Amino acid sequence: MTPRNADFTLPRAAVAAAARRLAADGLVIGTAGNVSCRQGDLVAVTATGLALAAAEPEHVTVIDLNGTIIDGDWQPTSEVELHLGVYQDSEAAAVVHTHSPNAIALSLVRDELPCIHYQQLLLGGAIRVAPFAAFGTTELASSVREALRDKSAAIMANHGAVAVGPTLDAAIANVHLVEWISGIYLTAAAAGSPRALEAEQQQSVLAATLSRGYGSTVALEADRNR
């Protein structure tokens, strides 16, 4: 367990920096969006009503896994139940929720984003679209938790996207991937019917990834003749 008096300076700074990064990347606007990271049994999470572009460490509240405020001057995000639910369901150490334009647009016309690119397998394949529910509600938190089952990302109907990861950087990368794939799907759909990867094709990609170490840098073997 994490001591209640643990130093949360670094997690707070990391959450604030992630919030500013998402705003700079155009994935959140104004106060729409939230970020958290977990350290042991405590969570650092952005405050409610916070303009993410202006986030600073003092705008990040520390809570326990029951939602009790441990440290901070501000009420945590209204989506705190969603964040805590993710941490209860998984080993994730970070959660980011954005109002990404392409993901929102896709959620207006689809109940699922099919697996159309092999990079999507990093998220668990097809991405579910959770039914609409008002922000901050138990209904929304429950539907998003279900949509995230065995996945690293989900889309929230008429609302935005949420991604999880073992680090904040990983969660941000995942939510960027959702936005990129959503944009590709929308562009393709404007021209015709997008083709999804079949199960056999997805398996071939997974096999190639394992055999070739795809996604990891590999040093060249030293020339033994020199």
PDB file of C-alpha atoms in Angstrom:
ATOM      1  CA  MET A   1       0.000   0.000   0.000  1.00  0.00           C
ATOM      2  CA  THR A   2       1.057   3.582  -0.623  1.00  0.00           C
ATOM      3  CA  PRO A   3       1.584   5.579   2.595  1.00  0.00           C
ATOM      4  CA  ARG A   4      -1.013   8.312   3.031  1.00  0.00           C
ATOM      5  CA  ASN A   5       1.808  10.820   3.453  1.00  0.00           C
ATOM      6  CA  ALA A   6       3.581   9.723   0.271  1.00  0.00           C
ATOM      7  CA  ASP A   7       5.130  12.461  -1.856  1.00  0.00           C
ATOM      8  CA  PHE A   8       2.843  12.983  -4.864  1.00  0.00           C
ATOM      9  CA  THR A   9       4.842  15.885  -6.323  1.00  0.00           C
ATOM     10  CA  LEU A  10       5.946  13.935  -9.390  1.00  0.00           C
ATOM     11  CA  PRO A  11       2.572  12.264 -10.180  1.00  0.00           C
ATOM     12  CA  ARG A  12       0.802  15.612  -9.824  1.00  0.00           C
ATOM     13  CA  ALA A  13       3.283  17.283 -12.145  1.00  0.00           C
ATOM     14  CA  ALA A  14       2.962  14.404 -14.634  1.00  0.00           C
ATOM     15  CA  VAL A  15      -0.847  14.578 -14.666  1.00  0.00           C
ATOM     16  CA  ALA A  16      -0.787  18.358 -15.145  1.00  0.00           C
ATOM     17  CA  ALA A  17       1.748  18.053 -17.969  1.00  0.00           C
ATOM     18  CA  ALA A  18      -0.363  15.350 -19.643  1.00  0.00           C
ATOM     19  CA  ALA A  19      -3.444  17.582 -19.443  1.00  0.00           C
ATOM     20  CA  ARG A  20      -1.579  20.470 -21.093  1.00  0.00           C
ATOM     21  CA  ARG A  21      -0.242  18.134 -23.761  1.00  0.00           C
ATOM     22  CA  LEU A  22      -3.709  16.847 -24.648  1.00  0.00           C
ATOM     23  CA  ALA A  23      -4.962  20.432 -24.946  1.00  0.00           C
ATOM     24  CA  ALA A  24      -2.008  21.423 -27.146  1.00  0.00           C
ATOM     25  CA  ASP A  25      -2.681  18.388 -29.359  1.00  0.00           C
ATOM     26  CA  GLY A  26      -6.324  19.420 -29.824  1.00  0.00           C
ATOM     27  CA  LEU A  27      -7.769  16.358 -28.096  1.00  0.00           C
ATOM     28  CA  VAL A  28      -9.465  18.365 -25.358  1.00  0.00           C
ATOM     29  CA  ILE A  29     -11.024  21.811 -25.379  1.00  0.00           C
ATOM     30  CA  GLY A  30     -11.617  24.067 -22.399  1.00  0.00           C
ATOM     31  CA  THR A  31     -12.631  22.051 -19.369  1.00  0.00           C
ATOM     32  CA  ALA A  32     -13.742  19.036 -21.434  1.00  0.00           C
ATOM     33  CA  GLY A  33     -11.531  16.112 -20.469  1.00  0.00           C
ATOM     34  CA  ASN A  34      -9.668  14.640 -17.507  1.00  0.00           C
ATOM     35  CA  VAL A  35      -6.503  12.756 -16.634  1.00  0.00           C
ATOM     36  CA  SER A  36      -5.354  10.522 -13.800  1.00  0.00           C
ATOM     37  CA  CYS A  37      -2.517   8.253 -12.793  1.00  0.00           C
ATOM     38  CA  ARG A  38      -2.279   5.671 -10.050  1.00  0.00           C
ATOM     39  CA  GLN A  39       0.510   5.155  -7.554  1.00  0.00           C
ATOM     40  CA  GLY A  40      -0.173   2.194  -5.302  1.00  0.00           C
ATOM     41  CA  ASP A  41      -3.614   2.655  -3.753  1.00  0.00           C
ATOM     42  CA  LEU A  42      -3.728   6.409  -4.383  1.00  0.00           C
ATOM     43  CA  VAL A  43      -4.721   8.305  -7.533  1.00  0.00           C
ATOM     44  CA  ALA A  44      -3.709  11.750  -8.770  1.00  0.00           C
ATOM     45  CA  VAL A  45      -6.551  13.206 -10.868  1.00  0.00           C
ATOM     46  CA  THR A  46      -7.371  16.539 -12.486  1.00  0.00           C
ATOM     47  CA  ALA A  47      -9.820  18.843 -10.725  1.00  0.00           C
ATOM     48  CA  THR A  48     -13.368  19.425 -11.902  1.00  0.00           C
ATOM     49  CA  GLY A  49     -13.917  22.528 -14.011  1.00  0.00           C
ATOM     50  CA  LEU A  50     -10.224  22.772 -14.846  1.00  0.00           C
ATOM     51  CA  ALA A  51      -9.170  24.267 -18.184  1.00  0.00           C
ATOM     52  CA  LEU A  52      -6.691  21.555 -19.096  1.00  0.00           C
ATOM     53  CA  ALA A  53      -4.477  23.889 -21.117  1.00  0.00           C
ATOM     54  CA  ALA A  54      -3.717  25.768 -17.895  1.00  0.00           C
ATOM     55  CA  ALA A  55      -3.245  22.723 -15.633  1.00  0.00           C
ATOM     56  CA  GLU A  56      -0.601  22.965 -12.926  1.00  0.00           C
ATOM     57  CA  PRO A  57       0.317  20.453 -10.191  1.00  0.00           C
ATOM     58  CA  GLU A  58      -1.802  22.326  -7.633  1.00  0.00           C
ATOM     59  CA  HIS A  59      -4.855  21.620  -9.815  1.00  0.00           C
ATOM     60  CA  VAL A  60      -4.394  17.870  -9.310  1.00  0.00           C
ATOM     61  CA  THR A  61      -6.143  16.191  -6.368  1.00  0.00           C
ATOM     62  CA  VAL A  62      -5.011  13.008  -4.653  1.00  0.00           C
ATOM     63  CA  ILE A  63      -7.707  10.477  -3.735  1.00  0.00           C
ATOM     64  CA  ASP A  64      -7.810   6.878  -2.582  1.00  0.00           C
ATOM     65  CA  LEU A  65      -9.481   4.055  -4.499  1.00  0.00           C
ATOM     66  CA  ASN A  66     -12.774   4.780  -2.732  1.00  0.00           C
ATOM     67  CA  GLY A  67     -12.749   8.391  -3.912  1.00  0.00           C
ATOM     68  CA  THR A  68     -11.859   9.909  -0.533  1.00  0.00           C
ATOM     69  CA  ILE A  69      -9.781  13.064  -0.915  1.00  0.00           C
ATOM     70  CA  ILE A  70      -6.350  12.595   0.634  1.00  0.00           C
ATOM     71  CA  ASP A  71      -4.696  15.818  -0.473  1.00  0.00           C
ATOM     72  CA  GLY A  72      -5.459  18.837  -2.620  1.00  0.00           C
ATOM     73  CA  ASP A  73      -7.563  21.984  -2.676  1.00  0.00           C
ATOM     74  CA  TRP A  74     -10.038  21.100  -5.421  1.00  0.00           C
ATOM     75  CA  GLN A  75     -12.832  18.616  -5.992  1.00  0.00           C
ATOM     76  CA  PRO A  76     -11.730  15.896  -8.429  1.00  0.00           C
ATOM     77  CA  THR A  77     -13.225  15.602 -11.908  1.00  0.00           C
ATOM     78  CA  SER A  78     -16.901  14.726 -12.207  1.00  0.00           C
ATOM     79  CA  GLU A  79     -15.763  11.585 -14.075  1.00  0.00           C
ATOM     80  CA  VAL A  80     -13.896  10.297 -11.028  1.00  0.00           C
ATOM     81  CA  GLU A  81     -16.106   7.199 -10.806  1.00  0.00           C
ATOM     82  CA  LEU A  82     -15.039   6.219 -14.320  1.00  0.00           C
ATOM     83  CA  HIS A  83     -11.355   6.556 -13.436  1.00  0.00           C
ATOM     84  CA  LEU A  84     -11.688   4.575 -10.223  1.00  0.00           C
ATOM     85  CA  GLY A  85     -13.665   1.876 -11.999  1.00  0.00           C
ATOM     86  CA  VAL A  86     -10.848   1.390 -14.500  1.00  0.00           C
ATOM     87  CA  TYR A  87      -8.328   0.982 -11.688  1.00  0.00           C
ATOM     88  CA  GLN A  88     -10.596  -1.534  -9.966  1.00  0.00           C
ATOM     89  CA  ASP A  89     -10.968  -3.534 -13.192  1.00  0.00           C
ATOM     90  CA  SER A  90      -7.395  -3.580 -14.448  1.00  0.00           C
ATOM     91  CA  GLU A  91      -3.693  -3.114 -13.835  1.00  0.00           C
ATOM     92  CA  ALA A  92      -3.766   0.222 -15.673  1.00  0.00           C
ATOM     93  CA  ALA A  93      -1.724   2.990 -14.083  1.00  0.00           C
ATOM     94  CA  ALA A  94      -3.140   5.884 -16.123  1.00  0.00           C
ATOM     95  CA  VAL A  95      -6.462   6.995 -17.627  1.00  0.00           C
ATOM     96  CA  VAL A  96      -7.055   9.814 -20.090  1.00  0.00           C
ATOM     97  CA  HIS A  97     -10.463  11.033 -21.261  1.00  0.00           C
ATOM     98  CA  THR A  98     -10.612  13.360 -24.250  1.00  0.00           C
ATOM     99  CA  HIS A  99     -13.183  15.045 -26.444  1.00  0.00           C
ATOM    100  CA  SER A 100     -11.378  14.053 -29.633  1.00  0.00           C
ATOM    101  CA  PRO A 101     -13.219  15.368 -32.742  1.00  0.00           C
ATOM    102  CA  ASN A 102     -12.810  12.312 -34.992  1.00  0.00           C
ATOM    103  CA  ALA A 103     -13.771   9.887 -32.233  1.00  0.00           C
ATOM    104  CA  ILE A 104     -16.880  11.933 -31.423  1.00  0.00           C
ATOM    105  CA  ALA A 105     -17.847  12.122 -35.096  1.00  0.00           C
ATOM    106  CA  LEU A 106     -17.466   8.377 -35.490  1.00  0.00           C
ATOM    107  CA  SER A 107     -19.571   7.755 -32.374  1.00  0.00           C
ATOM    108  CA  LEU A 108     -22.486   9.519 -34.053  1.00  0.00           C
ATOM    109  CA  VAL A 109     -22.721   6.890 -36.787  1.00  0.00           C
ATOM    110  CA  ARG A 110     -21.147   3.692 -35.429  1.00  0.00           C
ATOM    111  CA  ASP A 111     -21.574   1.389 -32.437  1.00  0.00           C
ATOM    112  CA  GLU A 112     -18.063   0.033 -32.968  1.00  0.00           C
ATOM    113  CA  LEU A 113     -14.885   1.058 -34.782  1.00  0.00           C
ATOM    114  CA  PRO A 114     -13.902  -2.088 -36.708  1.00  0.00           C
ATOM    115  CA  CYS A 115     -10.283  -3.211 -36.814  1.00  0.00           C
ATOM    116  CA  ILE A 116      -9.209  -1.487 -40.041  1.00  0.00           C
ATOM    117  CA  HIS A 117      -5.463  -1.152 -39.392  1.00  0.00           C
ATOM    118  CA  TYR A 118      -2.992  -3.503 -37.744  1.00  0.00           C
ATOM    119  CA  GLN A 119      -1.878  -0.777 -35.305  1.00  0.00           C
ATOM    120  CA  GLN A 120      -5.365  -1.066 -33.819  1.00  0.00           C
ATOM    121  CA  LEU A 121      -4.384  -4.446 -32.405  1.00  0.00           C
ATOM    122  CA  LEU A 122      -2.348  -2.513 -29.830  1.00  0.00           C
ATOM    123  CA  LEU A 123      -5.704  -1.394 -28.412  1.00  0.00           C
ATOM    124  CA  GLY A 124      -7.256  -4.858 -28.495  1.00  0.00           C
ATOM    125  CA  GLY A 125      -8.727  -4.770 -32.002  1.00  0.00           C
ATOM    126  CA  ALA A 126     -12.169  -3.350 -32.684  1.00  0.00           C
ATOM    127  CA  ILE A 127     -13.031  -0.425 -30.406  1.00  0.00           C
ATOM    128  CA  ARG A 128     -16.428  -0.412 -28.734  1.00  0.00           C
ATOM    129  CA  VAL A 129     -18.650   2.668 -28.561  1.00  0.00           C
ATOM    130  CA  ALA A 130     -20.268   2.955 -25.134  1.00  0.00           C
ATOM    131  CA  PRO A 131     -23.915   4.137 -25.206  1.00  0.00           C
ATOM    132  CA  PHE A 132     -24.534   7.775 -24.352  1.00  0.00           C
ATOM    133  CA  ALA A 133     -25.152   8.729 -20.757  1.00  0.00           C
ATOM    134  CA  ALA A 134     -24.785  12.044 -18.960  1.00  0.00           C
ATOM    135  CA  PHE A 135     -21.269  12.877 -17.814  1.00  0.00           C
ATOM    136  CA  GLY A 136     -20.361  12.042 -14.246  1.00  0.00           C
ATOM    137  CA  THR A 137     -23.066   9.403 -13.875  1.00  0.00           C
ATOM    138  CA  THR A 138     -22.762   5.841 -12.639  1.00  0.00           C
ATOM    139  CA  GLU A 139     -24.476   4.764 -15.858  1.00  0.00           C
ATOM    140  CA  LEU A 140     -21.699   6.286 -17.971  1.00  0.00           C
ATOM    141  CA  ALA A 141     -18.944   4.888 -15.767  1.00  0.00           C
ATOM    142  CA  SER A 142     -20.466   1.398 -15.971  1.00  0.00           C
ATOM    143  CA  SER A 143     -20.923   1.436 -19.751  1.00  0.00           C
ATOM    144  CA  VAL A 144     -17.380   2.673 -20.332  1.00  0.00           C
ATOM    145  CA  ARG A 145     -15.971   0.007 -18.014  1.00  0.00           C
ATOM    146  CA  GLU A 146     -17.814  -2.598 -20.085  1.00  0.00           C
ATOM    147  CA  ALA A 147     -16.587  -1.062 -23.349  1.00  0.00           C
ATOM    148  CA  LEU A 148     -13.010  -1.204 -22.052  1.00  0.00           C
ATOM    149  CA  ARG A 149     -13.226  -4.895 -21.195  1.00  0.00           C
ATOM    150  CA  ASP A 150     -10.093  -6.531 -22.703  1.00  0.00           C
ATOM    151  CA  LYS A 151      -9.299  -3.245 -24.479  1.00  0.00           C
ATOM    152  CA  SER A 152      -6.988  -0.287 -23.959  1.00  0.00           C
ATOM    153  CA  ALA A 153      -9.441   2.257 -25.353  1.00  0.00           C
ATOM    154  CA  ALA A 154     -13.115   2.936 -25.890  1.00  0.00           C
ATOM    155  CA  ILE A 155     -15.257   5.614 -27.507  1.00  0.00           C
ATOM    156  CA  MET A 156     -18.126   7.311 -25.661  1.00  0.00           C
ATOM    157  CA  ALA A 157     -21.155   8.003 -27.841  1.00  0.00           C
ATOM    158  CA  ASN A 158     -21.716  11.726 -28.512  1.00  0.00           C
ATOM    159  CA  HIS A 159     -18.988  12.490 -25.996  1.00  0.00           C
ATOM    160  CA  GLY A 160     -15.354  11.510 -26.588  1.00  0.00           C
ATOM    161  CA  ALA A 161     -12.757   8.828 -26.044  1.00  0.00           C
ATOM    162  CA  VAL A 162     -11.022   7.185 -23.110  1.00  0.00           C
ATOM    163  CA  ALA A 163      -7.745   5.276 -23.089  1.00  0.00           C
ATOM    164  CA  VAL A 164      -5.739   3.503 -20.432  1.00  0.00           C
ATOM    165  CA  GLY A 165      -2.142   2.396 -20.149  1.00  0.00           C
ATOM    166  CA  PRO A 166       0.689   1.277 -17.884  1.00  0.00           C
ATOM    167  CA  THR A 167       1.991   4.872 -17.975  1.00  0.00           C
ATOM    168  CA  LEU A 168       0.604   8.297 -18.814  1.00  0.00           C
ATOM    169  CA  ASP A 169       2.654   8.368 -22.018  1.00  0.00           C
ATOM    170  CA  ALA A 170       1.172   5.023 -23.056  1.00  0.00           C
ATOM    171  CA  ALA A 171      -2.394   6.142 -22.325  1.00  0.00           C
ATOM    172  CA  ILE A 172      -1.855   9.340 -24.329  1.00  0.00           C
ATOM    173  CA  ALA A 173      -0.390   7.341 -27.219  1.00  0.00           C
ATOM    174  CA  ASN A 174      -3.443   5.083 -27.137  1.00  0.00           C
ATOM    175  CA  VAL A 175      -5.928   7.944 -27.262  1.00  0.00           C
ATOM    176  CA  HIS A 176      -3.971   9.483 -30.163  1.00  0.00           C
ATOM    177  CA  LEU A 177      -4.218   6.137 -31.942  1.00  0.00           C
ATOM    178  CA  VAL A 178      -7.994   6.089 -31.444  1.00  0.00           C
ATOM    179  CA  GLU A 179      -8.250   9.558 -32.973  1.00  0.00           C
ATOM    180  CA  TRP A 180      -6.009   8.655 -35.919  1.00  0.00           C
ATOM    181  CA  ILE A 181      -7.895   5.454 -36.735  1.00  0.00           C
ATOM    182  CA  SER A 182     -11.256   7.218 -36.335  1.00  0.00           C
ATOM    183  CA  GLY A 183     -10.121   9.819 -38.861  1.00  0.00           C
ATOM    184  CA  ILE A 184      -9.027   7.140 -41.337  1.00  0.00           C
ATOM    185  CA  TYR A 185     -12.358   5.350 -40.990  1.00  0.00           C
ATOM    186  CA  LEU A 186     -14.356   8.541 -41.552  1.00  0.00           C
ATOM    187  CA  THR A 187     -12.291   9.426 -44.629  1.00  0.00           C
ATOM    188  CA  ALA A 188     -12.736   5.950 -46.095  1.00  0.00           C
ATOM    189  CA  ALA A 189     -16.459   5.892 -45.292  1.00  0.00           C
ATOM    190  CA  ALA A 190     -16.917   9.093 -47.272  1.00  0.00           C
ATOM    191  CA  ALA A 191     -15.648   7.231 -50.364  1.00  0.00           C
ATOM    192  CA  GLY A 192     -17.261   3.835 -49.810  1.00  0.00           C
ATOM    193  CA  SER A 193     -17.514   0.948 -47.361  1.00  0.00           C
ATOM    194  CA  PRO A 194     -14.311   0.546 -45.330  1.00  0.00           C
ATOM    195  CA  ARG A 195     -12.809  -2.961 -45.292  1.00  0.00           C
ATOM    196  CA  ALA A 196     -12.009  -4.357 -41.866  1.00  0.00           C
ATOM    197  CA  LEU A 197      -9.184  -6.801 -41.277  1.00  0.00           C
ATOM    198  CA  GLU A 198     -10.462 -10.367 -41.069  1.00  0.00           C
ATOM    199  CA  ALA A 199      -9.649 -12.514 -38.052  1.00  0.00           C
ATOM    200  CA  GLU A 200      -7.037 -14.490 -40.004  1.00  0.00           C
ATOM    201  CA  GLN A 201      -5.335 -11.288 -41.110  1.00  0.00           C
ATOM    202  CA  GLN A 202      -5.242 -10.008 -37.550  1.00  0.00           C
ATOM    203  CA  GLN A 203      -3.688 -13.281 -36.380  1.00  0.00           C
ATOM    204  CA  SER A 204      -1.023 -13.070 -39.088  1.00  0.00           C
ATOM    205  CA  VAL A 205      -0.065  -9.610 -37.847  1.00  0.00           C
ATOM    206  CA  LEU A 206       0.169 -10.845 -34.264  1.00  0.00           C
ATOM    207  CA  ALA A 207       2.369 -13.738 -35.365  1.00  0.00           C
ATOM    208  CA  ALA A 208       4.650 -11.402 -37.328  1.00  0.00           C
ATOM    209  CA  THR A 209       4.867  -9.052 -34.360  1.00  0.00           C
ATOM    210  CA  LEU A 210       6.023 -11.838 -32.068  1.00  0.00           C
ATOM    211  CA  SER A 211       8.515 -13.317 -34.524  1.00  0.00           C
ATOM    212  CA  ARG A 212      10.066 -10.008 -35.588  1.00  0.00           C
ATOM    213  CA  GLY A 213       9.886  -8.040 -32.356  1.00  0.00           C
ATOM    214  CA  TYR A 214       7.850  -5.328 -34.068  1.00  0.00           C
ATOM    215  CA  GLY A 215       7.582  -2.120 -32.068  1.00  0.00           C
ATOM    216  CA  SER A 216      10.897  -2.571 -30.255  1.00  0.00           C
ATOM    217  CA  THR A 217      14.219  -1.078 -31.232  1.00  0.00           C
ATOM    218  CA  VAL A 218      16.907  -3.652 -32.009  1.00  0.00           C
ATOM    219  CA  ALA A 219      20.631  -2.902 -31.902  1.00  0.00           C
ATOM    220  CA  LEU A 220      22.760  -4.033 -34.805  1.00  0.00           C
ATOM    221  CA  GLU A 221      25.051  -6.911 -33.969  1.00  0.00           C
ATOM    222  CA  ALA A 222      28.658  -5.775 -33.626  1.00  0.00           C
ATOM    223  CA  ASP A 223      30.987  -6.725 -36.477  1.00  0.00           C
ATOM    224  CA  ARG A 224      33.106  -9.468 -34.903  1.00  0.00           C
ATOM    225  CA  ASN A 225      35.757  -9.105 -37.643  1.00  0.00           C
ATOM    226  CA  ARG A 226      36.718  -5.588 -36.615  1.00  0.00           C
TER     227      ARG A 226
END
